[in-house]
JSON list of C-alpha atoms in Angstrom, two decimals:
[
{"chain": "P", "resi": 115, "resn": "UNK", "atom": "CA", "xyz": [16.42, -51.11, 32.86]},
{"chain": "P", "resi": 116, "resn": "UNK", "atom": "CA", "xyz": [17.71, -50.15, 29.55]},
{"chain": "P", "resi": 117, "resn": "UNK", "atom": "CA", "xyz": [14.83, -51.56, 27.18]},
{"chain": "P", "resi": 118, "resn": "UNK", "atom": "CA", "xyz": [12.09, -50.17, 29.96]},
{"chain": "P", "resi": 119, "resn": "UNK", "atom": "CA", "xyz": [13.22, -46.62, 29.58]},
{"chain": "P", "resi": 120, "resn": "UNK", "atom": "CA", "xyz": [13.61, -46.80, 25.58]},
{"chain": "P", "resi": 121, "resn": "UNK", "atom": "CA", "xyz": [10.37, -48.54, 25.57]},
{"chain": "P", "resi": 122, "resn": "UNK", "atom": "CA", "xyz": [9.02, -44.93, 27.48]},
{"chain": "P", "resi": 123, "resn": "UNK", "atom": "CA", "xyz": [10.52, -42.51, 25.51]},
{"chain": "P", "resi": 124, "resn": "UNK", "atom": "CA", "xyz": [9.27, -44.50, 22.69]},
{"chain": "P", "resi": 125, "resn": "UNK", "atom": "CA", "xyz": [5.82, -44.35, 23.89]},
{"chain": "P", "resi": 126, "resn": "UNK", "atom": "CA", "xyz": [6.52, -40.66, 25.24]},
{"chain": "P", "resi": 127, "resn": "UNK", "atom": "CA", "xyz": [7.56, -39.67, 21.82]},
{"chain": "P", "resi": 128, "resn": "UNK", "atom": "CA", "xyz": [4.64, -41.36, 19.62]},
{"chain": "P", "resi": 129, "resn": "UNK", "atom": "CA", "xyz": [2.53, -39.32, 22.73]},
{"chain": "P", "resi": 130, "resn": "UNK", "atom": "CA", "xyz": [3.93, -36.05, 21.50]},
{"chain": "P", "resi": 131, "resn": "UNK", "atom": "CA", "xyz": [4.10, -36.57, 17.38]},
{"chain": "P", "resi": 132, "resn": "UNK", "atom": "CA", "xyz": [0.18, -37.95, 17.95]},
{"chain": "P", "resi": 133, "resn": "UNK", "atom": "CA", "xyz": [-0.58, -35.06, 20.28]},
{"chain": "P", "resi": 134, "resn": "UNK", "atom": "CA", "xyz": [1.00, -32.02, 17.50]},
{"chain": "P", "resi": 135, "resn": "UNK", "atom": "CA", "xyz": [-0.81, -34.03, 14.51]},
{"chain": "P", "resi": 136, "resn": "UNK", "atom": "CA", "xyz": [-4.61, -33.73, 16.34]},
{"chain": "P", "resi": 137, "resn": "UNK", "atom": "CA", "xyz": [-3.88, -30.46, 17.35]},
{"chain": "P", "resi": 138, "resn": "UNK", "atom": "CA", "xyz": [-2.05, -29.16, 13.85]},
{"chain": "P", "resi": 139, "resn": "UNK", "atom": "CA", "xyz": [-5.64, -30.49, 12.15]},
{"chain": "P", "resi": 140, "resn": "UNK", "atom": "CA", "xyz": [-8.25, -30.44, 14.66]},
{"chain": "P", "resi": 141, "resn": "UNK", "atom": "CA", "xyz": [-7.53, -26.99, 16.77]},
{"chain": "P", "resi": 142, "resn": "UNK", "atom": "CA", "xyz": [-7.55, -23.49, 14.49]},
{"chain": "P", "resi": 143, "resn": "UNK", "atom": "CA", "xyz": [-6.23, -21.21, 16.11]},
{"chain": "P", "resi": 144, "resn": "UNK", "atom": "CA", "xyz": [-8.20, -18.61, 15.43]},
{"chain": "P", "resi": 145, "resn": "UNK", "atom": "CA", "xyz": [-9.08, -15.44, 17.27]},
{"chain": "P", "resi": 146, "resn": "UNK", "atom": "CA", "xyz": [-12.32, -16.01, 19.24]},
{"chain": "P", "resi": 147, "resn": "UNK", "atom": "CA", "xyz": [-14.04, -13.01, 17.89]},
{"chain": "P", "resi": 148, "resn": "UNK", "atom": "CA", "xyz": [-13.84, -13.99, 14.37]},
{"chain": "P", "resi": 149, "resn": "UNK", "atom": "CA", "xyz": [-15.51, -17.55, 15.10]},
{"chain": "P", "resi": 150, "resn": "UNK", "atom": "CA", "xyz": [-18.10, -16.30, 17.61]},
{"chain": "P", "resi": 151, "resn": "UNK", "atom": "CA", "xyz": [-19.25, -12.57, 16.23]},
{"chain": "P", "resi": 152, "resn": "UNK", "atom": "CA", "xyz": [-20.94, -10.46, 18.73]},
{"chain": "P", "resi": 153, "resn": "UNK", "atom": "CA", "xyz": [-24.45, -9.95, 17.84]},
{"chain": "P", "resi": 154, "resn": "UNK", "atom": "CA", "xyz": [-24.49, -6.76, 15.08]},
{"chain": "P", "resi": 155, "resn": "UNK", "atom": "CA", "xyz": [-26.64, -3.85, 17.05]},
{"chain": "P", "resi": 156, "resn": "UNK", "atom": "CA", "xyz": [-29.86, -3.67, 16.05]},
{"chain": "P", "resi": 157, "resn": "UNK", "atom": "CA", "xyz": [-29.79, -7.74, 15.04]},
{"chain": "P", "resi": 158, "resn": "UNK", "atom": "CA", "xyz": [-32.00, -10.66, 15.62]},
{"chain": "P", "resi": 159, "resn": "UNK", "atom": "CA", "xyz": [-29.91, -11.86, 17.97]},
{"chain": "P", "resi": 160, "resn": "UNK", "atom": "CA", "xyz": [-29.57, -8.88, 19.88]},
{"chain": "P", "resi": 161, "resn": "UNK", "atom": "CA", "xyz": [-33.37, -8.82, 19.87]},
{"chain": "P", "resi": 162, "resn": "UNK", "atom": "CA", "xyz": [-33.48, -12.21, 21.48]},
{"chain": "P", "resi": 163, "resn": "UNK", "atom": "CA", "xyz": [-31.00, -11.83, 24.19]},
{"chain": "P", "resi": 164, "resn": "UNK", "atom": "CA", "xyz": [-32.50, -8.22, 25.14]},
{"chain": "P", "resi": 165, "resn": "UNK", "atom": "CA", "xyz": [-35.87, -10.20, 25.18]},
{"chain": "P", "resi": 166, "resn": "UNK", "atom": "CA", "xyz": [-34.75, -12.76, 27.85]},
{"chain": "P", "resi": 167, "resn": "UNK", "atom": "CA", "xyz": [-33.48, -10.53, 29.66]},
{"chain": "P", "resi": 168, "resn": "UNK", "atom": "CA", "xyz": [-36.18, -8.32, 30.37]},
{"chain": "P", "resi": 169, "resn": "UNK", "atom": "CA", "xyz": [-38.85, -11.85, 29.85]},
{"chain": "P", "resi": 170, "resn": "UNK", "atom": "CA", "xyz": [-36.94, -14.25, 31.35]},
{"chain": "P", "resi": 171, "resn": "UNK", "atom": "CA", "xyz": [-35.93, -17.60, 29.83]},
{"chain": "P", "resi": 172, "resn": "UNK", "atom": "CA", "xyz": [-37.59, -19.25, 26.60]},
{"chain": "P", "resi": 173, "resn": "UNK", "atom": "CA", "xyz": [-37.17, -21.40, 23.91]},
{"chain": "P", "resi": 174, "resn": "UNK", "atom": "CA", "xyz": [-36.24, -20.50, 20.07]},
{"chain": "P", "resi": 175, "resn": "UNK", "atom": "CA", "xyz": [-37.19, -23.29, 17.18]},
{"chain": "P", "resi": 176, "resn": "UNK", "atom": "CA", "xyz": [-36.10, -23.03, 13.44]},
{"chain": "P", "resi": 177, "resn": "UNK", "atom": "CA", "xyz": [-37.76, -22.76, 10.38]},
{"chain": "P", "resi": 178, "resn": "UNK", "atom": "CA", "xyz": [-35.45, -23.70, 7.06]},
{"chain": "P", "resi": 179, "resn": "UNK", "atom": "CA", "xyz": [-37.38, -24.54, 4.13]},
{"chain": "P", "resi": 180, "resn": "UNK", "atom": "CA", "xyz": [-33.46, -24.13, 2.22]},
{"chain": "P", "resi": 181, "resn": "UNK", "atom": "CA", "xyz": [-31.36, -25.62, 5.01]},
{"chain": "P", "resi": 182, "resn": "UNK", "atom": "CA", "xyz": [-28.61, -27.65, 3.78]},
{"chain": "P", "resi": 183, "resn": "UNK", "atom": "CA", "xyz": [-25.26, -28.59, 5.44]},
{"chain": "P", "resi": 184, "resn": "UNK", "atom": "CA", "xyz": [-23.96, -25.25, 5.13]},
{"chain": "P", "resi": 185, "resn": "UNK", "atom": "CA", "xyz": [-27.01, -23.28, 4.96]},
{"chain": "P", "resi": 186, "resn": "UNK", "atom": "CA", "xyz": [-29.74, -22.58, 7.77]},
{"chain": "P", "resi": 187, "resn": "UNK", "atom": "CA", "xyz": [-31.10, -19.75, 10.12]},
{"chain": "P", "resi": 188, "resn": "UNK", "atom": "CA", "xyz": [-29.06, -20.39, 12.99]},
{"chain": "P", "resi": 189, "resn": "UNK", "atom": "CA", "xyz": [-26.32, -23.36, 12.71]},
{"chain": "P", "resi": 190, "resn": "UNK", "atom": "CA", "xyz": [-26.51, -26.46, 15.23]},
{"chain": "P", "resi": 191, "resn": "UNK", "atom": "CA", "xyz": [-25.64, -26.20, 18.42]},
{"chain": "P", "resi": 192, "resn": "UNK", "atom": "CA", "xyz": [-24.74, -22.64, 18.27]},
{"chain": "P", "resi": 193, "resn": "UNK", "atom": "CA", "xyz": [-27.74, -21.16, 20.49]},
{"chain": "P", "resi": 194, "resn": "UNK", "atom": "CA", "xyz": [-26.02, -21.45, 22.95]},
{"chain": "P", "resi": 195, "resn": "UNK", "atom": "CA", "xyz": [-22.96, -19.37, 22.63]},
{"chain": "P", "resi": 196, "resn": "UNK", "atom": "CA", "xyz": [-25.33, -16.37, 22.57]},
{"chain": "P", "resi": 197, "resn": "UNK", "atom": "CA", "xyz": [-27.12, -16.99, 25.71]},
{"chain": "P", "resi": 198, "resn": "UNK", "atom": "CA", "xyz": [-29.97, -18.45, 24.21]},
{"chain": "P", "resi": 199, "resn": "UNK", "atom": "CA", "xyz": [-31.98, -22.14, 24.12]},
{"chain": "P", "resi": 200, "resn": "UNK", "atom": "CA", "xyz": [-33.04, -23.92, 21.28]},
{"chain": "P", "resi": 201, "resn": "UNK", "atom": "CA", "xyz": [-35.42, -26.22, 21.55]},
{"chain": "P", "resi": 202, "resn": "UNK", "atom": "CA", "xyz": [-33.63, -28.76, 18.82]},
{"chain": "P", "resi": 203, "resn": "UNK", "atom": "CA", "xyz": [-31.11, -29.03, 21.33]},
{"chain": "P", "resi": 204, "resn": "UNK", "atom": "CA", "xyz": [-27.14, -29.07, 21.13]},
{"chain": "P", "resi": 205, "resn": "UNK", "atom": "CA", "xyz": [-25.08, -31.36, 19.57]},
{"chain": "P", "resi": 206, "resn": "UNK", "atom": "CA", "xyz": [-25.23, -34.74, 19.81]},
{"chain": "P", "resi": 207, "resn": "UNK", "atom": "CA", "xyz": [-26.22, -35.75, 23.00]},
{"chain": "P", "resi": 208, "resn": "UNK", "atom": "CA", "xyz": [-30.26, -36.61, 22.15]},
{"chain": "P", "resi": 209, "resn": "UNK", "atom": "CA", "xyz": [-32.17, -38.87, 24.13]},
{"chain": "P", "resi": 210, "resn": "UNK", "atom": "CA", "xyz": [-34.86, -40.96, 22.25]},
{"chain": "P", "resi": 211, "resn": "UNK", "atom": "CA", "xyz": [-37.91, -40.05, 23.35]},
{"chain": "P", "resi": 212, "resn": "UNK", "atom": "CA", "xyz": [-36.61, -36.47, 22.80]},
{"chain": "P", "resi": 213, "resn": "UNK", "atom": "CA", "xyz": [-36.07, -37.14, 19.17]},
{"chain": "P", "resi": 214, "resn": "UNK", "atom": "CA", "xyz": [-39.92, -38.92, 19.25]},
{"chain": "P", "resi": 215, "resn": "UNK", "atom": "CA", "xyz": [-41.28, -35.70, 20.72]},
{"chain": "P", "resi": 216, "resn": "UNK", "atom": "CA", "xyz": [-39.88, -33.33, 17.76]},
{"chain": "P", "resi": 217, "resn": "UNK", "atom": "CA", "xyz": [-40.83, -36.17, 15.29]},
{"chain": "P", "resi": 218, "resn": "UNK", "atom": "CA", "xyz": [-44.37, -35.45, 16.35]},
{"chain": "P", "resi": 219, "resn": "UNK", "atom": "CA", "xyz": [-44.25, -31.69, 15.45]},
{"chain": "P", "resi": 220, "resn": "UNK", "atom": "CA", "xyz": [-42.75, -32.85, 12.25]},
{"chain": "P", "resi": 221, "resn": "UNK", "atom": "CA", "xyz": [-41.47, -36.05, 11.16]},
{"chain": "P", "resi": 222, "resn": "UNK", "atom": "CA", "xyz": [-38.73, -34.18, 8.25]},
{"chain": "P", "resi": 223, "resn": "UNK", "atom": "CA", "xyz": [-36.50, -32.82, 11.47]},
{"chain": "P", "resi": 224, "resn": "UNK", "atom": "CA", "xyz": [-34.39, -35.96, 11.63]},
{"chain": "P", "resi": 225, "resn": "UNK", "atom": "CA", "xyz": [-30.62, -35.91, 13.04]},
{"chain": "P", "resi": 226, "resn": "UNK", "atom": "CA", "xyz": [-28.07, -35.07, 10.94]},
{"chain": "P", "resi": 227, "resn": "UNK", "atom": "CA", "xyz": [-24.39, -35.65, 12.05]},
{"chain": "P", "resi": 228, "resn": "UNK", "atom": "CA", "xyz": [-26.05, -35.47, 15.76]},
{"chain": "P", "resi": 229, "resn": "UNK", "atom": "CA", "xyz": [-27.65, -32.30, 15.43]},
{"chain": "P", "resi": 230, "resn": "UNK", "atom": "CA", "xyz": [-31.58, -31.74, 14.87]},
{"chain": "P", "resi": 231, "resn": "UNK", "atom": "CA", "xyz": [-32.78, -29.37, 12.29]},
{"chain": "P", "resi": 232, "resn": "UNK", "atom": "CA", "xyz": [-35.56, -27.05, 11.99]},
{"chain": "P", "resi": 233, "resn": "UNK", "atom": "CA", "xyz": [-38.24, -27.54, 10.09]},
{"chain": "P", "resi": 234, "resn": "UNK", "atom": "CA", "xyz": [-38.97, -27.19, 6.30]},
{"chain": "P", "resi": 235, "resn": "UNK", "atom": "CA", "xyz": [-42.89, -26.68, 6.58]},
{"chain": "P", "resi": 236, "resn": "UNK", "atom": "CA", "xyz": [-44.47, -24.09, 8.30]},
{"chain": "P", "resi": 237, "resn": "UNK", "atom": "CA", "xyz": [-47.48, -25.83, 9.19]},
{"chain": "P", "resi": 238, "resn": "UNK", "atom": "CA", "xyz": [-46.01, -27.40, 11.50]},
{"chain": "P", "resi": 239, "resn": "UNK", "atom": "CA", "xyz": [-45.31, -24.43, 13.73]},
{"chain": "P", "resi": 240, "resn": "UNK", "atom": "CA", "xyz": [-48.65, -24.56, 14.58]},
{"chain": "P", "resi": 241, "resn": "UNK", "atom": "CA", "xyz": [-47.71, -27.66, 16.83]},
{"chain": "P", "resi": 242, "resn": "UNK", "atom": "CA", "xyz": [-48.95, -27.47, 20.35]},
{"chain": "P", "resi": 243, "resn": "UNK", "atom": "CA", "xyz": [-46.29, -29.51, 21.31]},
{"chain": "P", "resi": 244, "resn": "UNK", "atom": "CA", "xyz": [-44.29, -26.27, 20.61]},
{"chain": "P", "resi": 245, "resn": "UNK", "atom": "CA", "xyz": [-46.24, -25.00, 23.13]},
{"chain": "P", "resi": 246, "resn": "UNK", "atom": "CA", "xyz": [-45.38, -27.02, 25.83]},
{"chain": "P", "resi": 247, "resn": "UNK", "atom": "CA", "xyz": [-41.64, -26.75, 25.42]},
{"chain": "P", "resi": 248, "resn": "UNK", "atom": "CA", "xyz": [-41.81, -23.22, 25.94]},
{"chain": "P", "resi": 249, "resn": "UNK", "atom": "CA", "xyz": [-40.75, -22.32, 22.26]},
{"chain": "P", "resi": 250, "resn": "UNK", "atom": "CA", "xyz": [-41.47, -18.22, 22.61]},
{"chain": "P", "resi": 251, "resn": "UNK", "atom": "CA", "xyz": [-40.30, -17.47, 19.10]},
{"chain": "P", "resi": 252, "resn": "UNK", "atom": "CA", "xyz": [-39.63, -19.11, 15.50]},
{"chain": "P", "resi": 253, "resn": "UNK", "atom": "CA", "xyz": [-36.30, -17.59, 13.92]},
{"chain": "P", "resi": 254, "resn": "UNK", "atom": "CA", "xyz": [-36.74, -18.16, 9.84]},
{"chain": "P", "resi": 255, "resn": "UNK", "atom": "CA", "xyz": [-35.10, -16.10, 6.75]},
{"chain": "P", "resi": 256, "resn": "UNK", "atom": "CA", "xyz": [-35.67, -12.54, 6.31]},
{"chain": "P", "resi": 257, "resn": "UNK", "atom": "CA", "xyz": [-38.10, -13.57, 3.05]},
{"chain": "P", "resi": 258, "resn": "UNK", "atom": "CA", "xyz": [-40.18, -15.25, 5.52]},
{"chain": "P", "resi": 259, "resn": "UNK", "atom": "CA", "xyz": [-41.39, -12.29, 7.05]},
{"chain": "P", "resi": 260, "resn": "UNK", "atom": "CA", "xyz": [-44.53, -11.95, 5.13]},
{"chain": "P", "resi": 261, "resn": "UNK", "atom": "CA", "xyz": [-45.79, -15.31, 6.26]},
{"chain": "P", "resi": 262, "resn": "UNK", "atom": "CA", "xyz": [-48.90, -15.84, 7.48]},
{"chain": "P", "resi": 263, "resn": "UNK", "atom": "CA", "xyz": [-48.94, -18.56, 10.41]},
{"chain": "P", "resi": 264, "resn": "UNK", "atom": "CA", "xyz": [-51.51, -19.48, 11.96]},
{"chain": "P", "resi": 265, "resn": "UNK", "atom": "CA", "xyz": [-50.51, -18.94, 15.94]},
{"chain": "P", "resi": 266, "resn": "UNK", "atom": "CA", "xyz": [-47.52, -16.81, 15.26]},
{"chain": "P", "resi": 267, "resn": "UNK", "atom": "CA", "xyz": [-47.05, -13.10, 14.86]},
{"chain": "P", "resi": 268, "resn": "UNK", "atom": "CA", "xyz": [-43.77, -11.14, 13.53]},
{"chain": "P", "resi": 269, "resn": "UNK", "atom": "CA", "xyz": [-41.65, -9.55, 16.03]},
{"chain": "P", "resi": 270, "resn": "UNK", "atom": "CA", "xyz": [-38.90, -8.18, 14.36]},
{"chain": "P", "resi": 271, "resn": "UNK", "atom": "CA", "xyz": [-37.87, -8.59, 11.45]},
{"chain": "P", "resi": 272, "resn": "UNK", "atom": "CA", "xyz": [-33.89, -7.40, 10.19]},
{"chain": "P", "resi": 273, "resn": "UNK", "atom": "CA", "xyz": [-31.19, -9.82, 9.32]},
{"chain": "P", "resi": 274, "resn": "UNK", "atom": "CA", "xyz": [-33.79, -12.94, 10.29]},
{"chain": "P", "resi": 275, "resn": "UNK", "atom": "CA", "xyz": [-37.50, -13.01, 10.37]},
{"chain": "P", "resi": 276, "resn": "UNK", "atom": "CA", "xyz": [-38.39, -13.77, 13.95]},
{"chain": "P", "resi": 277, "resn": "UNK", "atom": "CA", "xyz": [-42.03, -14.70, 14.62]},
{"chain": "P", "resi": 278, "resn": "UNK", "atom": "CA", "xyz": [-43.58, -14.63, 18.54]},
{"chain": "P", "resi": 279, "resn": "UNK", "atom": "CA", "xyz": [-45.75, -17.78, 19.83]},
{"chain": "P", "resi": 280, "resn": "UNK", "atom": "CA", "xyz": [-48.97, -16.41, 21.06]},
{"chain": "P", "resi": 281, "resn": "UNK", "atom": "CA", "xyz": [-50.27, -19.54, 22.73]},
{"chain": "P", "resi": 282, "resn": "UNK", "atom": "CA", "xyz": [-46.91, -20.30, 24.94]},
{"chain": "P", "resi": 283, "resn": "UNK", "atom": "CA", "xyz": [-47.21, -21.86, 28.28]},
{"chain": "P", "resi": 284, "resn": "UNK", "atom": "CA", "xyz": [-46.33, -20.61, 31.30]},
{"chain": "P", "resi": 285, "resn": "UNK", "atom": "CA", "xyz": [-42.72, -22.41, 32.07]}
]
């Protein structure tokens, strides 16, 4: 009876000392408005979620010539928190023959650390296959608003360079 119960607080306290580390190093506690900013007014983002509202639901695709680990137009797997889909997907739940399908449009969007990322070249954009997965508009960097692509026309243009698909399919 004796060894039993110091054998579960034993285990009860290695439960609790493991439990505090993970969440002392894995859980910020930060306030939710400082990790997920409302859109500014009069933003890209604002754009986009005013456009699905009054358009209904479509698709957004990336392009990052600079993109690094810390750099890009929209981070992985963020989309989502502002109402919006991107057709790279989120995180790292990515089926195979999904990863095959954006390797056709270009074969440099690879999977880093689970996430896709947009593409580097922008004639890729002109990708059919963009087409089909109902990808309305391309967010880039505000210098990319004087790009010329073929297919694509600017929409607005503020904090990111958003470019409209011309040739999307109905979804």
């Amino acid at each position: 009876g004796r060894l039993r119960r110091a054998f579960l607080a034993l285990g009860l306290a290695c439960d609790a000392l493991d439990t505090g580390w993970c969440e002392w190093r894995l859980n910020v506690m930060q306030p939710e408005a400082s990790i997920f900013r409302a859109p500014p007014p009069g933003g890209s983002l604002e754009f986009l979620q005013r456009t699905q509202t009054e358009k209904g639901p479509f698709r957004i695709f990336r392009l990052e010539p600079a993109r690094s680990q810390f750099r890009g137009v929209l981070p992985p797997a963020t989309a989502s928190i502002y109402g919006l889909e991107d057709a790279l997907g989120f995180d790292s739940l990515n089926l195979d023959r999904y990863a095959d399908l954006l390797g056709a449009i270009d074969p440099e969007i690879g999977l880093r650390r689970g996430n896709f990322r947009g593409t580097r070249d922008a004639s890729t954009l002109d990708s059919p296959l963009l087409d089909l997965l109902n990808v309305r508009y391309v967010l880039a960097e505000p210098e990319a608003a004087g790009l010329a692509i073929p297919g694509l026309a600017l929409a607005h243009a503020s904090d990111l360079a958003i470019f409209e698909n011309r040739d999307l399919l109905p979804r």
